[in-house]
Coordinates of C-alpha atoms in Angstrom, one line a residue:
M14 CA -7.0 13.8 3.5
I15 CA -7.2 13.7 7.3
D16 CA -9.5 10.8 7.5
M17 CA -7.0 8.8 5.4
Q18 CA -4.1 9.8 7.5
E19 CA -6.3 8.9 10.6
A20 CA -7.2 5.6 9.4
A21 CA -3.7 4.6 8.3
A22 CA -2.3 5.8 11.7
E23 CA -5.1 3.5 13.5
F24 CA -3.8 0.5 11.2
I25 CA -0.2 1.2 12.4
D26 CA -1.3 1.1 16.0
Q27 CA -2.5 -2.6 15.3
F28 CA 1.3 -3.7 14.7
G29 CA 2.9 -5.9 16.9
G30 CA 6.4 -5.2 18.3
A31 CA 8.3 -6.9 15.3
D32 CA 6.1 -5.7 12.8
E33 CA 7.6 -3.2 10.4
A34 CA 6.2 -0.7 7.7
E35 CA 7.5 2.0 5.3
I36 CA 5.5 4.9 4.2
V37 CA 5.7 5.9 0.5
K38 CA 3.7 9.0 -0.9
F39 CA 3.5 9.4 -4.6
A40 CA 2.1 12.3 -7.1
T41 CA 4.4 13.6 -9.8
D42 CA 7.4 12.3 -7.7
V43 CA 7.8 9.3 -5.4
E44 CA 9.1 9.9 -2.0
V45 CA 9.9 7.3 0.7
M46 CA 8.8 9.3 3.7
Q47 CA 9.9 6.8 6.2
A48 CA 12.0 3.9 5.6
F49 CA 11.0 0.5 7.2
T50 CA 10.9 0.5 11.0
S51 CA 8.8 -0.6 13.8
N52 CA 8.8 2.6 15.6
K53 CA 5.0 3.8 15.5
D54 CA 5.8 7.3 16.2
L55 CA 8.0 7.5 13.1
L56 CA 5.3 6.1 11.1
H57 CA 2.8 8.4 12.2
T58 CA 4.9 11.2 11.8
A59 CA 5.3 9.9 8.0
I60 CA 1.8 9.6 7.6
I61 CA 0.8 13.2 8.6
T62 CA 3.8 14.9 7.1
N63 CA 2.9 16.6 3.8
A64 CA 5.2 15.8 1.0
D65 CA 6.2 18.5 -1.8
I66 CA 5.9 16.0 -4.6
G67 CA 3.5 17.5 -7.3
A68 CA 0.2 17.7 -8.3
W69 CA 0.1 14.6 -10.8
T70 CA 0.1 10.7 -10.2
A71 CA 2.8 8.4 -10.9
L72 CA 0.7 5.5 -9.4
Y73 CA 2.6 2.5 -11.1
D74 CA 6.1 4.0 -10.1
G75 CA 5.2 4.7 -6.5
V76 CA 3.8 1.0 -6.3
W77 CA 6.9 -0.2 -8.0
Q78 CA 9.1 1.7 -5.2
A79 CA 7.1 0.2 -2.5
V80 CA 7.3 -3.4 -3.9
D81 CA 11.0 -2.9 -4.5
D82 CA 11.6 -1.9 -0.9
T83 CA 9.5 -4.7 0.4
A84 CA 11.3 -7.3 -2.0
S85 CA 14.6 -6.5 -0.1
R86 CA 13.4 -7.2 3.5
V87 CA 14.0 -10.4 4.9
K88 CA 10.8 -11.1 7.1
D89 CA 8.6 -13.9 6.5
R90 CA 5.2 -11.8 5.8
K91 CA 5.5 -9.1 3.0
A92 CA 2.5 -7.3 1.5
V93 CA 2.2 -3.8 0.1
I94 CA -1.1 -1.8 0.7
V95 CA -1.9 1.1 -1.6
M96 CA -4.6 3.7 -0.9
T97 CA -5.3 5.7 -4.1
D98 CA -7.7 6.6 -7.0
G99 CA -5.9 4.1 -9.2
V100 CA -5.5 6.8 -11.7
D101 CA -2.0 7.3 -13.1
V102 CA -1.9 10.5 -15.1
G103 CA 0.3 13.6 -16.0
P104 CA -0.3 17.0 -17.1
D105 CA -0.9 16.2 -20.5
G106 CA -3.6 13.7 -19.7
N107 CA -1.3 10.6 -20.5
Q108 CA 0.3 8.2 -18.0
M109 CA 2.8 9.8 -15.6
S110 CA 4.6 6.7 -14.5
S111 CA 7.7 5.4 -16.5
K112 CA 6.4 1.8 -15.3
E113 CA 3.4 0.0 -16.6
I114 CA 0.8 -2.0 -14.8
S115 CA 2.0 -5.1 -16.1
D116 CA 5.6 -4.3 -15.1
V117 CA 4.3 -3.7 -11.4
I118 CA 2.3 -6.9 -11.2
D119 CA 5.1 -8.9 -12.7
Y120 CA 7.6 -7.6 -10.2
A121 CA 5.3 -8.1 -7.2
N122 CA 4.6 -11.7 -8.3
D123 CA 8.1 -12.3 -9.0
S124 CA 9.0 -11.1 -5.6
G125 CA 6.3 -13.0 -4.1
I126 CA 4.6 -9.7 -2.7
P127 CA 0.6 -9.4 -2.8
I128 CA -0.7 -5.9 -3.4
F129 CA -3.8 -4.7 -1.3
T130 CA -5.5 -2.0 -3.0
I131 CA -7.9 0.5 -1.3
G132 CA -9.9 2.8 -3.7
V133 CA -10.6 6.1 -2.4
G134 CA -12.5 9.2 -4.0
N135 CA -13.5 8.7 -7.6
F136 CA -11.3 5.5 -8.3
D137 CA -10.9 3.6 -11.3
T138 CA -12.0 0.1 -10.5
A139 CA -10.5 -1.8 -13.1
V140 CA -6.7 -0.9 -12.3
L141 CA -6.9 -1.6 -8.5
E142 CA -8.8 -4.8 -9.0
Q143 CA -6.1 -6.0 -11.4
M144 CA -3.2 -5.0 -9.4
A145 CA -4.6 -6.7 -6.3
E146 CA -6.2 -9.9 -7.9
D147 CA -3.1 -10.5 -10.3
T148 CA -0.8 -10.4 -7.4
G149 CA -2.9 -12.4 -4.9
G150 CA -4.1 -9.3 -2.8
Q151 CA -7.2 -8.1 -2.3
F152 CA -9.2 -5.0 -3.5
Y153 CA -11.3 -2.8 -1.3
K154 CA -13.7 0.2 -2.1
S155 CA -13.6 3.1 0.6
D156 CA -16.1 5.9 0.6
T157 CA -16.4 6.8 4.3
L158 CA -14.0 7.0 7.1
D159 CA -15.8 4.3 9.2
N160 CA -15.4 2.0 5.8
L161 CA -11.7 3.0 5.6
R162 CA -11.3 1.9 9.4
T163 CA -13.1 -1.4 8.9
I164 CA -11.0 -1.9 5.9
Y165 CA -7.8 -1.4 8.0
R166 CA -9.1 -3.5 10.8
Q167 CA -9.8 -6.7 7.8
L168 CA -6.2 -6.1 6.7
A169 CA -4.7 -6.2 10.1
E170 CA -6.6 -9.3 10.8
L171 CA -5.5 -11.0 7.5
L172 CA -2.0 -9.8 7.7
F173 CA -1.1 -9.8 11.4
E174 CA -3.3 -12.6 13.0
N175 CA -4.4 -15.3 10.5
Q176 CA -0.5 -16.1 9.6
Y177 CA 0.8 -19.7 9.5
I178 CA 3.8 -21.1 8.1
L179 CA 3.4 -24.9 7.1
D180 CA 6.6 -26.8 6.5
Y181 CA 6.7 -30.4 5.3
D182 CA 8.9 -33.2 3.8

């Protein structure tokens, strides 16, 4: 957990002055820990703050919340980054979320928001690949802190540095 928080904080450190992020944590419940801001200190605090949101995983509801909040932004560049094991499960072993993966993918596509997924721990590759590939994002596998740092550096380069807007008639 500390490694994940440390790598996410380093990602935030790569933001430019106008870049904004929101921190959403999910388990049994979904909680916006920090609404969109460019204040890196607030984002760092949200990353390290433990949330009392339960023990199960409502993955699709958490990603839906992130897509929904991101869709309302007026910024040109929008993306959702999800770090998870890719398992949506409740206490009975069934899906915890009220949303389905297809709902999340359709909503992200309708909103023009790619989902970038990072698999950590013993993760469900198929779910994370589908969510990323079907929305125009990318799937990454992380098994070490150094690997996670590399992934976040690649994401920062992709999302912050190599962006172009072409306008033509």
